[in-house]
Short mmCIF file of C-alpha atoms in Angstrom, two decimals:
data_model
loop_
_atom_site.label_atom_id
_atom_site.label_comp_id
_atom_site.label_asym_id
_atom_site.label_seq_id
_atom_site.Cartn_x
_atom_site.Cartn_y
_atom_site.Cartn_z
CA UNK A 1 -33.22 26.55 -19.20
CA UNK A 2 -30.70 29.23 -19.21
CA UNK A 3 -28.76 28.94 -16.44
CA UNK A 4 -25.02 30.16 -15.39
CA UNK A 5 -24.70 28.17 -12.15
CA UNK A 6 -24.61 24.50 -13.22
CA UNK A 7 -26.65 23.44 -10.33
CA UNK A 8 -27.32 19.50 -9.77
CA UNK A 9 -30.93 18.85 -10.07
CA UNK A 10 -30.62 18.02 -5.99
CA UNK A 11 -29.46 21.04 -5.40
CA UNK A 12 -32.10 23.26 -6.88
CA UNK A 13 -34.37 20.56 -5.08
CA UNK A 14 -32.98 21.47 -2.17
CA UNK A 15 -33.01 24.91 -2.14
CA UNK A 16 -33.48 27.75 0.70
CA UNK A 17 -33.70 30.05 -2.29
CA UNK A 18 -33.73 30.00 -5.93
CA UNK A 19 -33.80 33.21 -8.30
CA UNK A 20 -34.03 32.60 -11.86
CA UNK A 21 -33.58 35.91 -14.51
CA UNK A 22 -33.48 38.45 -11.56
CA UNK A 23 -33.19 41.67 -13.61
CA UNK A 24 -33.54 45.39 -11.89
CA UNK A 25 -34.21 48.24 -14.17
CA UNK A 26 -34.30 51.51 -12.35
CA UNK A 27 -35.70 54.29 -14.61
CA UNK A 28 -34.02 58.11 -14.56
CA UNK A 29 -35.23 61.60 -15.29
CA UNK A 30 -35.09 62.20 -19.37
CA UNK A 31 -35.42 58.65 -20.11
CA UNK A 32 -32.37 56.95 -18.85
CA UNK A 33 -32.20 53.67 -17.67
CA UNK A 34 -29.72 52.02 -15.39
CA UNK A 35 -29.04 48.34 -15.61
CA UNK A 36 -28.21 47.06 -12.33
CA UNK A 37 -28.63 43.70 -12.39
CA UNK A 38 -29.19 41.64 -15.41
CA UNK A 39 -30.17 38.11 -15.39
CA UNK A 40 -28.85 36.54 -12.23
CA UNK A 41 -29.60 32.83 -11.75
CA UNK A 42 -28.53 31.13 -8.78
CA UNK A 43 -29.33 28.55 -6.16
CA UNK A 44 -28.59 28.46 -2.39
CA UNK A 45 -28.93 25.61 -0.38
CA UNK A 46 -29.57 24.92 3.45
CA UNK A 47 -26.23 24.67 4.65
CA UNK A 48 -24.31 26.93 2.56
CA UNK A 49 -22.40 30.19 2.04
CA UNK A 50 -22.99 31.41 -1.05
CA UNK A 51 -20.33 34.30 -1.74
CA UNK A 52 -20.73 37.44 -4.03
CA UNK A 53 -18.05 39.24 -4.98
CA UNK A 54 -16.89 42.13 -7.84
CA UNK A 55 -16.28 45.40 -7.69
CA UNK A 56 -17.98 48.84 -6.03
CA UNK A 57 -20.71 49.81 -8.11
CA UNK A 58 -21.24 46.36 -9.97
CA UNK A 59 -24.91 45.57 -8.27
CA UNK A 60 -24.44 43.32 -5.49
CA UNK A 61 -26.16 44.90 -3.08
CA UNK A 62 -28.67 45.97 -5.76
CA UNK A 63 -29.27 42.30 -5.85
CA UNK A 64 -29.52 41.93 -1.98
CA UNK A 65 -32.06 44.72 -2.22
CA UNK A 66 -34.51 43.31 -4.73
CA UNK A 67 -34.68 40.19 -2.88
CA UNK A 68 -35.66 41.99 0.36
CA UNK A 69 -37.77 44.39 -1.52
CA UNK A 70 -36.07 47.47 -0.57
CA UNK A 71 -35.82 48.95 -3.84
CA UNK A 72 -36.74 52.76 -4.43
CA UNK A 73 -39.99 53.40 -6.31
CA UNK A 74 -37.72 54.06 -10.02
CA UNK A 75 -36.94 50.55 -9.69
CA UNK A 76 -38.16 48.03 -12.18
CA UNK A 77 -37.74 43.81 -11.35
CA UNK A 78 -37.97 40.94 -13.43
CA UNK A 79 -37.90 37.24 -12.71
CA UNK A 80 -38.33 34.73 -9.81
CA UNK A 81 -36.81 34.34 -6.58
CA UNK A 82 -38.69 31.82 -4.63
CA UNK A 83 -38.05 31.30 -0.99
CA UNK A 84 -38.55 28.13 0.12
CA UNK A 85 -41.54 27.45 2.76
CA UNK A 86 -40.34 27.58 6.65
CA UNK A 87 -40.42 23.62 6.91
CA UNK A 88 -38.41 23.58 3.62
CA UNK A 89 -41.31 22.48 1.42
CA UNK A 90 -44.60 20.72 1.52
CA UNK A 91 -43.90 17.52 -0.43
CA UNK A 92 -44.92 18.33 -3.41
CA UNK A 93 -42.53 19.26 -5.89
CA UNK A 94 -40.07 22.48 -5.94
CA UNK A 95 -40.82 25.35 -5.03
CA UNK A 96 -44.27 24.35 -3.69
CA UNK A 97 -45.21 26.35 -0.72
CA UNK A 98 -42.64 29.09 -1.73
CA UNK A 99 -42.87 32.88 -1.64
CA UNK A 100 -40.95 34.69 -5.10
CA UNK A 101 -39.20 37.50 -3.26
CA UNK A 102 -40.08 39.62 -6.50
CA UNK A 103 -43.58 39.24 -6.69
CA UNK A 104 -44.48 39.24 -3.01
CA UNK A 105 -46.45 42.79 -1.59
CA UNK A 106 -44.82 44.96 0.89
CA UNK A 107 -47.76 43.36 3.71
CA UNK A 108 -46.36 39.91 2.89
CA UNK A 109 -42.71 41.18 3.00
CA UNK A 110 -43.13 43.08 6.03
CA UNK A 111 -45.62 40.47 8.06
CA UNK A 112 -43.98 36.89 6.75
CA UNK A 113 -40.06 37.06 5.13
CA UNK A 114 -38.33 40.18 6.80
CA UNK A 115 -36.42 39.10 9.50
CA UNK A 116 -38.66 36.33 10.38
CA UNK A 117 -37.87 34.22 6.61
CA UNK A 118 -34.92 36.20 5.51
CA UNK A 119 -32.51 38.34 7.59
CA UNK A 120 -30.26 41.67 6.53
CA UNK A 121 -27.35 42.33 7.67
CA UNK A 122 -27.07 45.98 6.42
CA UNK A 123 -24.35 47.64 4.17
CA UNK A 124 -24.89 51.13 6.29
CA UNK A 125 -25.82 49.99 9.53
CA UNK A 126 -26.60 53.95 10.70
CA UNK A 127 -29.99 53.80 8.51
CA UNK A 128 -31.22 50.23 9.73
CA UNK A 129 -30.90 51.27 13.67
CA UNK A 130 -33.57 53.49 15.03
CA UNK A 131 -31.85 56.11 16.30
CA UNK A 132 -33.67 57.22 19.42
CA UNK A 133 -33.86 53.90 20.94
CA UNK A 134 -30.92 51.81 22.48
CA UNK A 135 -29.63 48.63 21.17
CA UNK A 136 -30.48 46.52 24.10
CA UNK A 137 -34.14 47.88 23.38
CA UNK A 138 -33.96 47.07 19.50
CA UNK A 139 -33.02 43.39 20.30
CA UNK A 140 -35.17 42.46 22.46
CA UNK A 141 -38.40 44.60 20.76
CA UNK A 142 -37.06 42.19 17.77
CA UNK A 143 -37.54 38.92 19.71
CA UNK A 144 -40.44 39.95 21.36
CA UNK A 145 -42.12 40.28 17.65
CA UNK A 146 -40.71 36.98 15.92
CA UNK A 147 -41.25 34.94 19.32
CA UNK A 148 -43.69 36.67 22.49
CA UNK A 149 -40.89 35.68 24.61
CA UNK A 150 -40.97 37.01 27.88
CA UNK A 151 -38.93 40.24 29.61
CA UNK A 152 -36.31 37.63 31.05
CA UNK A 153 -35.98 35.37 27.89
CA UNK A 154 -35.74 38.38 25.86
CA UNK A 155 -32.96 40.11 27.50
CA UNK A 156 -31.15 37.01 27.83
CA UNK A 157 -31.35 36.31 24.16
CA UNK A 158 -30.20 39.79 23.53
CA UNK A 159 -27.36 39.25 26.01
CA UNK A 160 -26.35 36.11 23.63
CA UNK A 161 -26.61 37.88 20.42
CA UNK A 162 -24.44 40.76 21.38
CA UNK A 163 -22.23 37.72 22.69
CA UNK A 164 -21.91 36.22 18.87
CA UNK A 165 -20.97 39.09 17.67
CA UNK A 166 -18.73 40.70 20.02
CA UNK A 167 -20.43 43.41 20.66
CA UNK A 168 -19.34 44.54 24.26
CA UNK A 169 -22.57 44.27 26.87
CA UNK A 170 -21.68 47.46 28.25
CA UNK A 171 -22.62 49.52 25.14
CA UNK A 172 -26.00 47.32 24.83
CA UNK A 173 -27.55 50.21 26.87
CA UNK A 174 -26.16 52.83 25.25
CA UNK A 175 -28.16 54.66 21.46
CA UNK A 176 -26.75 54.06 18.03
CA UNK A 177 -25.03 57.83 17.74
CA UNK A 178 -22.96 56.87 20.93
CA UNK A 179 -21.22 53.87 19.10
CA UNK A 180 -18.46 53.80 16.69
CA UNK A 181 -19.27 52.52 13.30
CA UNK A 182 -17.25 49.02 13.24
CA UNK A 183 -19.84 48.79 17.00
CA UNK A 184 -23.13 49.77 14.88
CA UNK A 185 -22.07 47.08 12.38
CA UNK A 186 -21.55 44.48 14.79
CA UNK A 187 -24.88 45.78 16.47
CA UNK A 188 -26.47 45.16 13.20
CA UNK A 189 -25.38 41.81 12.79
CA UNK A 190 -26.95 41.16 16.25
CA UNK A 191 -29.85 42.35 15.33
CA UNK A 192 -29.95 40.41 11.98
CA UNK A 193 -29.02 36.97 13.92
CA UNK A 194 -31.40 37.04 16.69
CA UNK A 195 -34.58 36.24 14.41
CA UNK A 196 -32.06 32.82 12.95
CA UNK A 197 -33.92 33.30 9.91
CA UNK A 198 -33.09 30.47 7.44
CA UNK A 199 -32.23 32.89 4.85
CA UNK A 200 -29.38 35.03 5.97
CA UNK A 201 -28.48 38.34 3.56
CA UNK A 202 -24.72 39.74 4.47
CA UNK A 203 -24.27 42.57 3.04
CA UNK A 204 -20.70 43.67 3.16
CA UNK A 205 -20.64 42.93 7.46
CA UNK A 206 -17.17 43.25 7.87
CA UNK A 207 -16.87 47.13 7.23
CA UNK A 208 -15.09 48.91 9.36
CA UNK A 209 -14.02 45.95 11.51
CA UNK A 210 -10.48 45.21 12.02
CA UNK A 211 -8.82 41.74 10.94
CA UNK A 212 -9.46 39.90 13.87
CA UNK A 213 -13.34 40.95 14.28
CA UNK A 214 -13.74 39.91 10.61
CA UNK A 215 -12.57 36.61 10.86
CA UNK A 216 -14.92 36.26 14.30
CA UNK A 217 -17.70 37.68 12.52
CA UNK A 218 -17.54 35.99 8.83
CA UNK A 219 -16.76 32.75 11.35
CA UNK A 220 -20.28 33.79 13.12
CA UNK A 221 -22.34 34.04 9.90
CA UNK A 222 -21.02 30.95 8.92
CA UNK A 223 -21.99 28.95 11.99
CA UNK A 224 -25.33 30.38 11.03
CA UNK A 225 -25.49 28.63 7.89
CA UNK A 226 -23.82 25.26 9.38
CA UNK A 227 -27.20 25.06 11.82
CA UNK A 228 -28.77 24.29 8.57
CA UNK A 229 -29.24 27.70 7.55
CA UNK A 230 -28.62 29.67 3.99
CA UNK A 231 -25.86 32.47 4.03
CA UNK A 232 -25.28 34.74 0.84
CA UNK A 233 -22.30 37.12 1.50
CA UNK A 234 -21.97 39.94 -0.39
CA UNK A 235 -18.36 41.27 0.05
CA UNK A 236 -15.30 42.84 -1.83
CA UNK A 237 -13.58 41.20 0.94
CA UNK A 238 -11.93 37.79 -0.79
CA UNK A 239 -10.41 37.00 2.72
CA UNK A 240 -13.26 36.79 4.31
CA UNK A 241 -14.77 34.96 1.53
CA UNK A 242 -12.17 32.00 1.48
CA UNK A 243 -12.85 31.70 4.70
CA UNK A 244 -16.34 30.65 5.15
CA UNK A 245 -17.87 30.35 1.40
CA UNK A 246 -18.67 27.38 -0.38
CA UNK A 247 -19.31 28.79 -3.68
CA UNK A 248 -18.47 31.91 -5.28
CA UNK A 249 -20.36 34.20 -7.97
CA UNK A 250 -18.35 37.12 -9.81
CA UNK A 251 -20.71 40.41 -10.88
CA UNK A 252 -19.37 42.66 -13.00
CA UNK A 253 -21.44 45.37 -14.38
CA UNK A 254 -24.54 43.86 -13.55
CA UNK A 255 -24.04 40.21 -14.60
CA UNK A 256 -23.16 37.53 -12.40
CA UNK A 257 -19.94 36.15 -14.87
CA UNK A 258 -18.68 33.55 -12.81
CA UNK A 259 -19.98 30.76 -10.25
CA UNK A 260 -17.62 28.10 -8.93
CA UNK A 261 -16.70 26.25 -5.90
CA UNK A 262 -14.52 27.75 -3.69
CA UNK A 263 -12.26 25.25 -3.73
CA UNK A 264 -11.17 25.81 -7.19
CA UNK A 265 -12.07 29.46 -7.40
CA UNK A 266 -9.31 30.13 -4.33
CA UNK A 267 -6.80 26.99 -5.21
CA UNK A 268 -4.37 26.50 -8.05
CA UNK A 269 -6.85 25.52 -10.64
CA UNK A 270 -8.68 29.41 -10.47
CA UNK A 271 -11.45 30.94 -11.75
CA UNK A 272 -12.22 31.07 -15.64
CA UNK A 273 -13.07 34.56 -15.97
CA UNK A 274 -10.64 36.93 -16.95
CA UNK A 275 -12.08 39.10 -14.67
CA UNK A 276 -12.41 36.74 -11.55
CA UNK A 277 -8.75 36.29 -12.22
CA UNK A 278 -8.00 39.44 -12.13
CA UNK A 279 -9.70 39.91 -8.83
CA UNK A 280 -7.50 37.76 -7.28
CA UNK A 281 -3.86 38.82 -8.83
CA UNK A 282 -5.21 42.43 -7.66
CA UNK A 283 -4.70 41.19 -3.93
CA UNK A 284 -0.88 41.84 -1.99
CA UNK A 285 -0.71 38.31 -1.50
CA UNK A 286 -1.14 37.56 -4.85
CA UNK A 287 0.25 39.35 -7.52
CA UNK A 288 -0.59 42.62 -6.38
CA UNK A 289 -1.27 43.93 -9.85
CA UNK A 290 -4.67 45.90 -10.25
CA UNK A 291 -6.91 45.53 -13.46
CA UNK A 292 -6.51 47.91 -15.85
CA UNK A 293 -8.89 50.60 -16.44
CA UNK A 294 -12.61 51.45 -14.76
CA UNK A 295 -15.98 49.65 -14.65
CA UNK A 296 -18.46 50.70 -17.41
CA UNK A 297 -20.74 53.25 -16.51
CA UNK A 298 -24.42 51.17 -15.97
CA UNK A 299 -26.12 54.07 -17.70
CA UNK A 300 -24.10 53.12 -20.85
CA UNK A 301 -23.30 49.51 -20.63
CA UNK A 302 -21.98 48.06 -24.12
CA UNK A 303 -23.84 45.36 -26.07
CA UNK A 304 -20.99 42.55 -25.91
CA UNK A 305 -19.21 41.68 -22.84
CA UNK A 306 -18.75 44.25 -20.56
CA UNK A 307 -15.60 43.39 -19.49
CA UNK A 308 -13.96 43.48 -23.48
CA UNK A 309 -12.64 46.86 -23.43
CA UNK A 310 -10.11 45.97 -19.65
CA UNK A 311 -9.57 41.80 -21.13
CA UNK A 312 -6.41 41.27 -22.19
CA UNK A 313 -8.10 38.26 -23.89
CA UNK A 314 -10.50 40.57 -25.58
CA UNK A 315 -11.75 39.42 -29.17
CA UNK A 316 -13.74 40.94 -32.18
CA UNK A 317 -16.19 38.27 -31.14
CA UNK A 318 -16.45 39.87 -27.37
CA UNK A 319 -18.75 42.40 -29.67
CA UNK A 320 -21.54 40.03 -28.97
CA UNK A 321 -22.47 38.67 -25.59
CA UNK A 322 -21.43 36.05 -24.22
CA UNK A 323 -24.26 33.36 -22.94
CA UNK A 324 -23.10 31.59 -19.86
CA UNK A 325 -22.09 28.02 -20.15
CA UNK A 326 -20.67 25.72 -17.92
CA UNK A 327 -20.67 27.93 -15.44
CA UNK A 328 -18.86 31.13 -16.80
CA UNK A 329 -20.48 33.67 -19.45
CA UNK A 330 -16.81 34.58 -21.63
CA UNK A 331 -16.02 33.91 -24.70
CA UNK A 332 -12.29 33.08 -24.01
CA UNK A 333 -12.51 31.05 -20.46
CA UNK A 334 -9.33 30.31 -18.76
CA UNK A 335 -9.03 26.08 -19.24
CA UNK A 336 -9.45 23.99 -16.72
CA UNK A 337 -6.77 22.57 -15.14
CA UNK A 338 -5.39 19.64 -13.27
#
């Protein structure tokens, strides 16, 4: 089985969700394609914080998108991406009583995973809040559809989810327009919290937040996922991702290049990848030196590694693609070491 994350056979067991060859295709006027996400395999486990990092532009939220089925009509999916059953499985093997995320209609989507099975926190908060209605309104319209609760237990539970996010309860009355964007973002994560689906999406949730509301919110999600809970963080953030994740995958131009613990990826062994390491020497803490060069275009994505033409470790054999093993897809890994 092909298979970048070197997953224990518990863990894929034991997992909240597990996408195997999740490949988006979206098709352009005169016959272009656009690659956006090739081939991503990865497991996430009740419990966990799963972290995605790369660049603007390299298909994480893409990703995010496809599992959520929020994907234009151009777009084109491939693969699996089963969602484990609400009482984590029925007994009788993997992925038995499981949804696949990419195969699932929009009435199943709609009725059974969104926000019930798998929550969003949004990348553009603005087009997720209905505009004309406030977000005390939104909050407790969304508890009154996962739960019946009543009028009292509904505001109250709105009351705590602004709470966990810090969102101050004397905008809760006010309409999304009236509120500044780091305060629609941190509405958004309310919103996304107060269903505690198992499956918790994150897409970039610390924009336009300052330091200190990042490290309350990132510290939020992550108490989410220690109830037992699933958390898959898409950032560009690697702050914010030391913090709370447990793993980390790379993307660059499409392809998840990288998975490893966090641990390692953030410590003095490092990541493999050329380009994870470059990641992290690009940071002021670090050694504040940017990679070299641009991102390919997705529209024009060479047939070896994508990464070749910015590597310094770059190779006639980079020509050809490298298949992932051991947890990194380059033909010149960084060595492990002690």
């Amino acid at each position: 089985m092909r298979a970048l994350d070197s997953v224990t056979a518990e863990r894929a067991e034991d997992a909240v969700l597990s996408v195997r060859g999740l490949t988006v295709r979206f098709r352009l006027r005169g016959g272009r394609t656009v690659d956006a996400v090739s081939d991503a395999d990865f497991d996430l486990a009740a419990g966990e914080c799963l972290a995605l990092v790369g660049e603007s532009g390299c298909g994480k939220s893409v990703l995010a998108s496809a599992l959520l089925g929020l994907l234009p009509g151009n777009a084109e999916t491939s693969g699996t991406a089963l969602l484990a059953s609400p009482g984590g499985g029925d007994g009788k093997g993997p992925g038995a009583g499981a949804v696949d995320l990419l195969a699932a209609d929009e009435k199943t989507l709609a009725r059974t995973v969104r926000g019930r099975r798998a929550g969003l926190v949004p990348q553009s908060p603005a087009a997720h809040l209905t505009p004309v209605r406030t977000v005390r309104s939104q909050l407790e319209e969304t508890v009154r559809a996962l739960t019946g609760a009543s009028r009292r237990a509904r505001r109250a539970a709105a009351e705590a989810a602004a709470e966990r996010t810090a969102f101050p309860a004397d905008h809760l009355d006010r309409h999304p327009h009236e509120l500044s964007g780091g305060l629609a973002q941190r509405a958004a994560t309310a919103l996304a919290l107060i269903g505690d689906a198992r499956l918790l999406l994150a897409d970039e949730p610390t924009t336009g937040l300052d330091r200190d509301l990042v490290d309350r919110t990132v510290d939020e999600l992550r108490r989410h996922a220690d109830d037992g809970r699933a958390l898959l963080l898409i950032t560009h953030d690697l702050a914010a991702a030391e913090r709370v994740a447990d793993r980390v995958a790379v993307m660059y131009a499409g392809r998840i290049v990288e998975i490893a613990p966090a641990h390692r990826f953030f410590g003095p062994v490092g990541p493999r990848h050329p380009y994870a390491r470059g990641l992290l020497d690009a940071l002021p803490d670090r050694a504040f030196a940017p990679i070299p060069g641009m991102p390919p275009e997705l529209t024009d994505l060479p047939g070896g590694c994508a990464f070749a033409p910015r590597c310094p470790r770059a190779t006639d054999l980079c020509a050809t693609r490298p298949e992932p093993t051991a947890g990194v897809a380059c033909h010149h890994p960084e060595h492990t070491r002690a």
